[in-house]
């Protein structure tokens, strides 16, 4: 069993490595578009820049955290490869996979990588198409891209335009990727309040797209309250140009101005008011979905994909600020929800914030059918305290497919990548990690791993600022996963891994 030492100095001695240097890439003129911020109460009483710098430098000097850009990892994790950002200079976001390719979102567009040799990934194509946050998925010959910033039109040459203008556009873009070197933009669908994230529910002839968006405003013609549901887009595979919104199911019915979700403050101080969903994970093999919806976590039935039905709804008004994402275990009797305290820009992985805020919440699913309930069991948060110059909080991750165990890899922004076991949902524990030291020891600079996913034997991390990292975990607990090989993976469209086990 790999031993993870309890001191930062011990960890650095185990796995210190020098980050690979990359050639500086020429940046495109177009800058990243502004995204809808993720709400959540950032830590109060922020220190001054001078105090942040002094505290961070002292922690580095004392061996409590790695040095600026220093790479550290546990013994059982190896840093296999790093590919710096290319021409797209915006913030890197989510990842999707198909065959030998990885597809990486970026606020300026998306990149296609050839990962046939994980030790030497290559850039196949870079597509300039600004429209934060460019959440990304693939299905067959189609690629889906979310636009969550108000644009002048639906083209890839659009410019920022106020959401108060009726002519502004936000929503879903669809590309034909049958030729990976030459993706073609084929369709666009406008959705209410844009598309912060999206989730595919694929069928043989059609792909349904669940669009998550939030933060309506009476001044926005296409994003007015109440915004208490999700947009459902139907995309014919053979005629994607006919894609259209076919439903807007209300997930939070109620009499209030924002529906029946969490009212947030002042009723529940420090908790986001629910005005839509942030992210949804579907388990098509079980006709089940879990929604992370700002102030609420929900479980719902998707047997009829155009008319999902909520089965259970939970809140955590003590430790959760912003329900961000969800992951089922393989048996579909647990859900891991993440809390993005501080919206992803806060330094929430320090001793002052503690172990339960900005963490994962693990819920068991009890009962059957429409009587299933989400039952809270425990929290999980990385115990490696980060500097106050480092943004760090629970973010995107995926299962590592091991039969009989519940193991997950997860991004924590500048907290790095964590591999952890929640087979015992009341006592989760970390079994491996990878991280870099702070981007800066003088000021808070946002960066780190946005998404960390396991695909066909390796872990792929899309670092917001640095580029693509490829990791390998060598551990007896995760070793069986190396035999699982998939043709396609969109993490929010969770596969039934039992179909892939021997």
XYZ file of C-alpha atoms in Angstrom:
502
model
C 0.000 0.000 0.000
C 1.338 3.415 -0.915
C 1.869 5.583 2.125
C 0.852 9.235 1.846
C 2.836 11.296 4.303
C 1.063 13.847 6.451
C 3.506 16.711 6.015
C 4.024 18.776 2.916
C 7.780 18.393 3.210
C 7.375 14.622 3.155
C 5.225 14.799 0.063
C 7.727 16.966 -1.745
C 10.480 14.474 -1.007
C 8.386 11.663 -2.459
C 7.475 13.102 -5.792
C 9.198 16.359 -6.597
C 9.665 16.862 -10.313
C 10.504 19.755 -12.545
C 7.665 20.946 -14.781
C 8.442 20.494 -18.457
C 9.329 23.729 -20.176
C 7.398 24.619 -23.315
C 7.928 27.019 -26.164
C 5.952 30.220 -25.935
C 2.998 30.098 -28.340
C 1.777 33.061 -30.325
C -1.515 34.257 -28.867
C -4.534 35.053 -30.974
C -5.888 38.553 -30.822
C -9.292 37.504 -29.499
C -9.390 37.392 -25.708
C -11.579 35.190 -23.553
C -15.168 36.244 -23.132
C -16.528 36.884 -19.661
C -18.486 33.971 -18.223
C -21.416 33.971 -15.890
C -19.702 33.783 -12.486
C -20.446 30.875 -10.200
C -21.950 32.351 -7.030
C -20.951 31.283 -3.550
C -19.648 33.212 -0.623
C -15.928 33.812 -0.918
C -13.964 33.732 2.330
C -14.441 36.856 4.382
C -11.677 39.118 5.587
C -9.309 38.755 2.632
C -5.705 39.596 3.421
C -3.800 42.367 1.688
C -1.502 41.548 -1.235
C 1.532 42.093 0.973
C 0.187 39.686 3.602
C -0.650 37.085 0.956
C 2.855 37.318 -0.470
C 4.535 37.111 2.929
C 2.445 34.129 4.056
C 2.956 32.263 0.779
C 6.711 32.808 0.717
C 6.990 31.687 4.314
C 5.012 28.513 3.551
C 7.262 27.734 0.571
C 10.417 28.383 2.594
C 9.148 26.151 5.373
C 8.352 23.282 2.996
C 4.611 23.461 3.741
C 3.719 23.998 0.077
C 5.670 23.482 -3.173
C 7.553 26.335 -4.772
C 6.104 28.344 -7.621
C 5.325 25.914 -10.493
C 7.093 23.049 -8.712
C 5.432 19.702 -9.494
C 4.843 17.223 -6.660
C 2.961 13.952 -6.512
C 2.481 10.824 -4.456
C 4.639 7.755 -5.132
C 1.854 5.981 -6.975
C 1.203 8.829 -9.445
C 3.492 9.638 -12.358
C 3.517 12.787 -14.481
C 3.641 11.189 -17.924
C 3.407 14.233 -20.206
C 2.650 17.942 -20.394
C 1.559 19.827 -23.503
C 1.499 23.618 -23.052
C -1.305 25.761 -24.391
C -1.186 26.459 -28.093
C -2.674 29.382 -29.978
C -5.843 29.596 -27.863
C -4.896 31.930 -25.070
C -8.102 31.768 -23.053
C -8.869 29.741 -19.949
C -8.911 25.972 -20.466
C -12.126 24.238 -19.367
C -13.687 20.792 -19.773
C -12.607 17.591 -21.559
C -14.281 14.885 -23.653
C -12.851 11.764 -25.314
C -13.409 9.642 -28.395
C -11.139 6.874 -29.626
C -7.579 8.188 -29.789
C -8.646 11.818 -29.328
C -9.192 14.207 -26.441
C -11.287 17.337 -26.923
C -10.488 20.294 -24.691
C -12.675 23.341 -24.187
C -11.138 26.792 -23.914
C -12.854 30.155 -23.456
C -11.540 31.048 -26.931
C -12.706 27.820 -28.638
C -11.538 24.206 -28.442
C -8.528 21.993 -29.144
C -8.398 18.421 -30.434
C -5.474 16.296 -29.207
C -4.213 12.966 -30.515
C -3.586 10.875 -27.379
C -2.846 7.550 -29.048
C 0.542 7.776 -27.329
C -0.260 9.265 -23.900
C 3.433 9.992 -23.343
C 3.482 12.244 -26.394
C 0.109 13.900 -27.039
C -0.115 15.976 -30.207
C -2.327 18.892 -31.199
C -4.516 17.976 -34.186
C -6.675 21.095 -34.501
C -7.384 24.377 -32.702
C -10.682 26.091 -33.418
C -11.136 29.770 -32.575
C -14.723 30.311 -31.412
C -14.936 32.598 -28.355
C -17.894 32.105 -26.056
C -17.154 31.160 -22.494
C -16.999 28.700 -21.024
C -17.104 26.424 -24.012
C -18.124 23.351 -22.061
C -17.565 20.466 -24.487
C -19.015 17.029 -25.371
C -18.844 14.653 -28.335
C -21.162 11.996 -29.754
C -20.387 10.213 -33.006
C -19.494 12.843 -35.599
C -20.914 15.713 -33.537
C -19.211 18.048 -31.074
C -21.244 20.267 -28.741
C -19.996 23.562 -27.316
C -21.684 25.754 -24.687
C -21.745 29.537 -24.964
C -22.439 31.337 -21.699
C -21.585 34.919 -22.520
C -23.718 37.400 -24.352
C -22.532 37.622 -27.973
C -23.365 39.816 -30.966
C -24.452 36.731 -32.965
C -24.014 32.944 -33.097
C -20.907 32.955 -35.305
C -17.353 32.130 -34.244
C -16.356 35.716 -35.064
C -18.924 37.302 -32.734
C -18.059 39.964 -30.202
C -19.276 40.633 -26.679
C -22.619 42.401 -26.461
C -24.772 43.293 -23.441
C -27.419 40.755 -22.423
C -29.864 43.646 -22.144
C -29.980 43.795 -25.957
C -32.614 41.521 -27.496
C -30.396 40.705 -30.485
C -27.692 39.186 -28.256
C -27.093 35.440 -28.517
C -26.133 32.667 -26.088
C -26.650 28.918 -26.308
C -25.330 25.738 -27.941
C -23.051 25.387 -30.958
C -22.697 22.122 -32.885
C -19.735 21.036 -35.015
C -19.160 18.161 -37.431
C -15.932 16.409 -36.391
C -15.917 13.587 -38.920
C -12.628 15.143 -40.073
C -10.744 15.774 -36.842
C -8.274 18.069 -38.558
C -11.011 20.237 -40.007
C -14.073 20.578 -37.725
C -17.023 22.314 -39.349
C -19.557 24.509 -37.570
C -22.989 23.203 -38.595
C -25.670 24.484 -36.206
C -26.541 26.757 -33.318
C -29.465 26.810 -30.906
C -30.221 29.784 -28.650
C -31.247 28.871 -25.098
C -32.648 30.889 -22.218
C -29.811 32.350 -20.121
C -27.241 30.732 -22.417
C -25.480 27.444 -21.723
C -23.095 27.360 -18.798
C -22.777 23.591 -19.078
C -24.570 20.854 -20.983
C -25.126 17.100 -20.763
C -25.817 14.640 -23.563
C -28.528 11.964 -23.472
C -27.647 10.050 -26.656
C -30.018 7.840 -28.607
C -29.543 6.017 -31.911
C -31.195 8.637 -34.120
C -31.111 11.717 -31.903
C -28.990 13.300 -29.227
C -30.822 15.121 -26.460
C -28.885 17.940 -24.812
C -29.723 19.099 -21.293
C -28.638 22.734 -21.037
C -27.847 24.117 -17.592
C -27.864 27.876 -17.056
C -28.763 30.286 -14.292
C -28.739 33.839 -12.910
C -31.726 35.394 -14.706
C -32.372 39.115 -14.591
C -35.525 41.072 -15.349
C -33.433 43.360 -17.575
C -32.352 40.487 -19.848
C -34.956 39.882 -22.602
C -33.881 36.243 -23.072
C -33.097 35.420 -19.446
C -35.846 36.561 -17.137
C -36.964 34.997 -13.848
C -38.279 32.577 -12.938
C -35.615 30.383 -14.507
C -36.372 27.217 -12.595
C -35.597 24.505 -15.140
C -33.365 23.357 -17.981
C -33.565 23.664 -21.765
C -33.830 20.366 -23.657
C -32.467 20.376 -27.209
C -33.185 17.573 -29.684
C -30.464 17.063 -32.303
C -31.103 14.668 -35.236
C -27.788 12.937 -35.891
C -28.228 12.955 -39.675
C -29.555 16.520 -39.787
C -28.003 18.503 -36.908
C -29.013 21.744 -38.625
C -32.562 20.912 -37.507
C -31.600 20.973 -33.816
C -34.122 22.838 -31.667
C -35.323 23.361 -28.110
C -38.181 20.902 -27.559
C -38.874 21.397 -23.851
C -38.127 23.472 -20.772
C -38.984 21.159 -17.864
C -39.483 22.960 -14.559
C -37.412 21.228 -11.894
C -38.229 23.616 -9.039
C -41.943 24.444 -9.165
C -43.110 26.984 -6.627
C -45.009 30.193 -6.076
C -42.005 32.437 -5.441
C -40.403 34.717 -8.053
C -37.649 32.132 -8.605
C -39.701 28.953 -8.266
C -39.370 26.445 -5.475
C -35.615 26.048 -5.096
C -33.379 27.197 -2.279
C -34.162 30.861 -1.477
C -30.555 31.550 -0.495
C -29.806 34.508 1.736
C -30.991 36.021 3.977
C -33.090 32.919 4.731
C -30.030 30.701 4.261
C -26.988 32.969 4.628
C -23.994 32.108 2.466
C -25.998 29.762 0.223
C -26.713 30.446 -3.446
C -30.318 31.088 -4.422
C -31.453 28.424 -6.890
C -32.280 30.050 -10.234
C -31.380 27.128 -12.485
C -28.820 24.320 -12.535
C -25.056 24.430 -12.844
C -24.424 20.891 -14.040
C -26.203 17.577 -14.549
C -24.840 14.043 -14.749
C -26.991 11.392 -16.399
C -26.782 7.612 -16.093
C -28.725 6.534 -19.209
C -28.493 2.810 -18.426
C -30.538 3.466 -15.266
C -32.732 6.305 -16.653
C -31.352 8.387 -13.796
C -29.815 11.835 -13.425
C -28.344 13.942 -10.644
C -28.459 17.715 -10.803
C -26.218 20.186 -9.004
C -28.404 23.256 -8.972
C -26.851 26.165 -7.086
C -28.613 25.778 -3.725
C -30.025 22.298 -4.291
C -29.025 18.764 -5.187
C -31.639 16.732 -7.033
C -32.197 13.171 -8.216
C -34.465 12.731 -11.216
C -35.860 10.188 -13.649
C -35.050 10.610 -17.371
C -36.912 7.637 -18.853
C -38.687 10.195 -21.037
C -35.724 12.485 -21.864
C -37.997 15.376 -22.867
C -39.872 15.232 -19.568
C -37.520 14.484 -16.655
C -39.179 14.002 -13.257
C -37.596 15.005 -9.941
C -37.513 12.132 -7.430
C -35.755 13.824 -4.517
C -34.364 17.227 -3.611
C -31.823 17.992 -0.870
C -30.114 21.051 0.581
C -27.124 21.628 2.830
C -27.488 25.079 4.331
C -24.600 24.623 6.767
C -21.607 23.716 4.614
C -22.587 23.967 0.929
C -22.546 27.347 -0.822
C -22.930 26.373 -4.491
C -23.910 22.881 -5.706
C -21.629 22.527 -8.729
C -21.486 18.987 -10.163
C -22.455 15.367 -9.512
C -20.981 11.877 -9.993
C -22.732 8.520 -9.533
C -20.883 5.465 -8.336
C -21.049 2.371 -10.539
C -23.952 0.701 -8.728
C -25.947 3.946 -8.798
C -26.516 3.795 -5.043
C -24.353 6.840 -4.256
C -23.883 10.349 -5.599
C -20.937 12.671 -4.986
C -21.911 16.345 -5.166
C -19.293 19.100 -5.241
C -19.499 22.516 -3.598
C -17.743 25.291 -5.509
C -17.413 27.667 -2.573
C -16.184 31.064 -3.726
C -16.975 30.403 -7.401
C -13.636 28.797 -8.230
C -11.595 31.931 -7.644
C -11.285 31.701 -3.875
C -8.493 30.262 -1.761
C -10.694 27.851 0.196
C -8.182 25.033 0.806
C -6.609 26.503 3.912
C -6.903 25.756 7.608
C -9.243 28.701 8.200
C -11.950 27.405 5.838
C -11.724 23.876 7.228
C -12.474 20.385 5.917
C -16.227 20.614 5.246
C -16.641 23.742 3.134
C -15.673 23.759 -0.523
C -15.712 19.966 -0.272
C -17.505 16.992 -1.787
C -20.704 15.748 -0.181
C -21.271 11.993 -0.414
C -24.893 10.814 -0.481
C -26.262 7.285 -0.461
C -29.348 6.586 -2.572
C -31.875 4.672 -0.476
C -35.120 3.056 -1.619
C -36.467 2.192 -5.047
C -38.222 3.879 -7.940
C -39.947 7.142 -7.128
C -39.337 6.511 -3.424
C -35.547 6.845 -3.701
C -33.977 9.321 -1.303
C -30.595 11.046 -1.086
C -29.095 10.416 2.370
C -26.021 12.391 3.418
C -23.061 10.324 4.660
C -19.886 12.443 4.781
C -17.660 15.123 3.277
C -14.355 14.734 1.455
C -11.771 17.453 0.957
C -8.053 17.306 0.196
C -5.995 17.756 3.360
C -3.029 19.420 1.657
C -3.455 23.046 2.640
C -2.850 25.467 -0.205
C -1.455 28.993 -0.163
C -3.746 31.988 0.077
C -2.558 32.940 -3.405
C -4.006 29.676 -4.815
C -7.620 29.269 -5.919
C -8.687 25.833 -4.730
C -12.052 24.100 -4.300
C -13.804 20.877 -5.357
C -14.283 20.719 -9.135
C -14.735 18.262 -12.028
C -13.822 14.584 -11.751
C -14.756 11.085 -12.885
C -14.870 7.519 -11.670
C -11.884 5.241 -12.099
C -13.653 2.023 -13.186
C -12.748 -0.679 -10.667
C -15.311 -3.407 -10.078
C -16.389 -3.564 -6.463
C -14.815 -0.242 -5.442
C -15.830 3.397 -5.680
C -12.737 5.387 -6.670
C -12.719 8.831 -8.205
C -10.171 11.223 -9.680
C -10.959 14.904 -9.234
C -9.660 18.360 -10.097
C -9.165 20.948 -7.349
C -7.908 23.911 -9.412
C -4.537 24.872 -7.872
C -5.074 22.143 -5.291
C -4.172 19.820 -8.165
C -5.557 16.361 -8.893
C -6.724 13.958 -6.180
C -7.467 10.230 -6.421
C -9.758 9.129 -3.595
C -11.778 6.118 -2.468
C -15.385 6.415 -1.238
C -16.256 2.718 -1.174
C -17.115 3.356 2.468
C -19.215 6.460 1.923
C -18.897 7.449 5.586
C -15.075 7.298 5.536
C -13.611 8.482 2.203
C -9.834 8.753 1.877
C -7.273 9.988 -0.609
C -5.001 7.392 -2.207
C -2.948 9.538 -4.594
C -2.391 13.097 -5.800
C -0.605 15.434 -8.220
C -0.204 19.178 -7.979
C 1.874 22.199 -8.871
C 3.002 24.932 -6.560
C 1.262 28.315 -6.803
C 1.298 30.241 -10.053
C 2.457 33.232 -8.026
C 3.865 33.829 -4.560
C 2.965 37.525 -4.606
C -0.685 37.692 -5.753
C -3.718 35.479 -6.283
C -3.600 34.275 -9.885
C -6.397 31.951 -11.006
C -5.359 28.648 -12.559
C -4.975 24.945 -11.901
C -6.798 21.799 -12.982
C -10.332 22.461 -14.246
C -11.110 18.836 -15.116
C -9.304 15.614 -14.259
C -10.755 12.467 -15.864
C -9.718 8.816 -16.206
C -9.785 7.470 -19.761
C -8.329 4.203 -21.064
C -5.536 3.784 -18.552
C -4.478 7.378 -17.921
C -5.668 10.523 -16.148
C -6.021 13.655 -18.281
C -6.073 17.073 -16.631
C -6.921 20.323 -18.409
C -5.003 22.991 -16.514
C -6.666 26.373 -16.903
C -3.397 28.216 -17.345
C -0.770 25.608 -18.205
C -2.282 23.189 -20.724
C -2.826 19.429 -20.893
C -1.287 17.100 -18.286
C -1.224 13.315 -18.587
C -0.885 11.259 -15.403
C -0.677 7.555 -14.615
C -1.586 5.934 -11.333
C 0.140 2.666 -10.442
C -1.692 1.242 -7.455
C -3.158 -2.171 -6.733
C -6.498 -0.554 -5.896
C -6.847 1.035 -9.332
C -4.932 -1.544 -11.412
C -8.057 -3.383 -12.710
C -9.215 -0.184 -14.415
C -6.367 -0.480 -16.926
C -8.264 -3.297 -18.639
C -11.289 -1.082 -19.298
C -11.244 0.383 -22.804
C -13.903 2.748 -24.123
C -14.666 4.228 -27.528
C -16.109 7.470 -26.168
C -16.414 9.267 -22.850
C -18.346 12.348 -21.833
C -18.057 12.280 -18.069
C -21.439 13.949 -17.501
C -23.013 11.186 -19.605
C -21.834 8.481 -17.276
C -21.386 5.015 -18.812
C -22.437 1.771 -17.187
C -18.943 0.475 -16.488
C -20.263 -2.986 -15.743
C -20.617 -3.373 -19.522
C -16.826 -3.048 -19.784
C -15.719 -5.325 -16.964
C -14.393 -8.813 -17.659
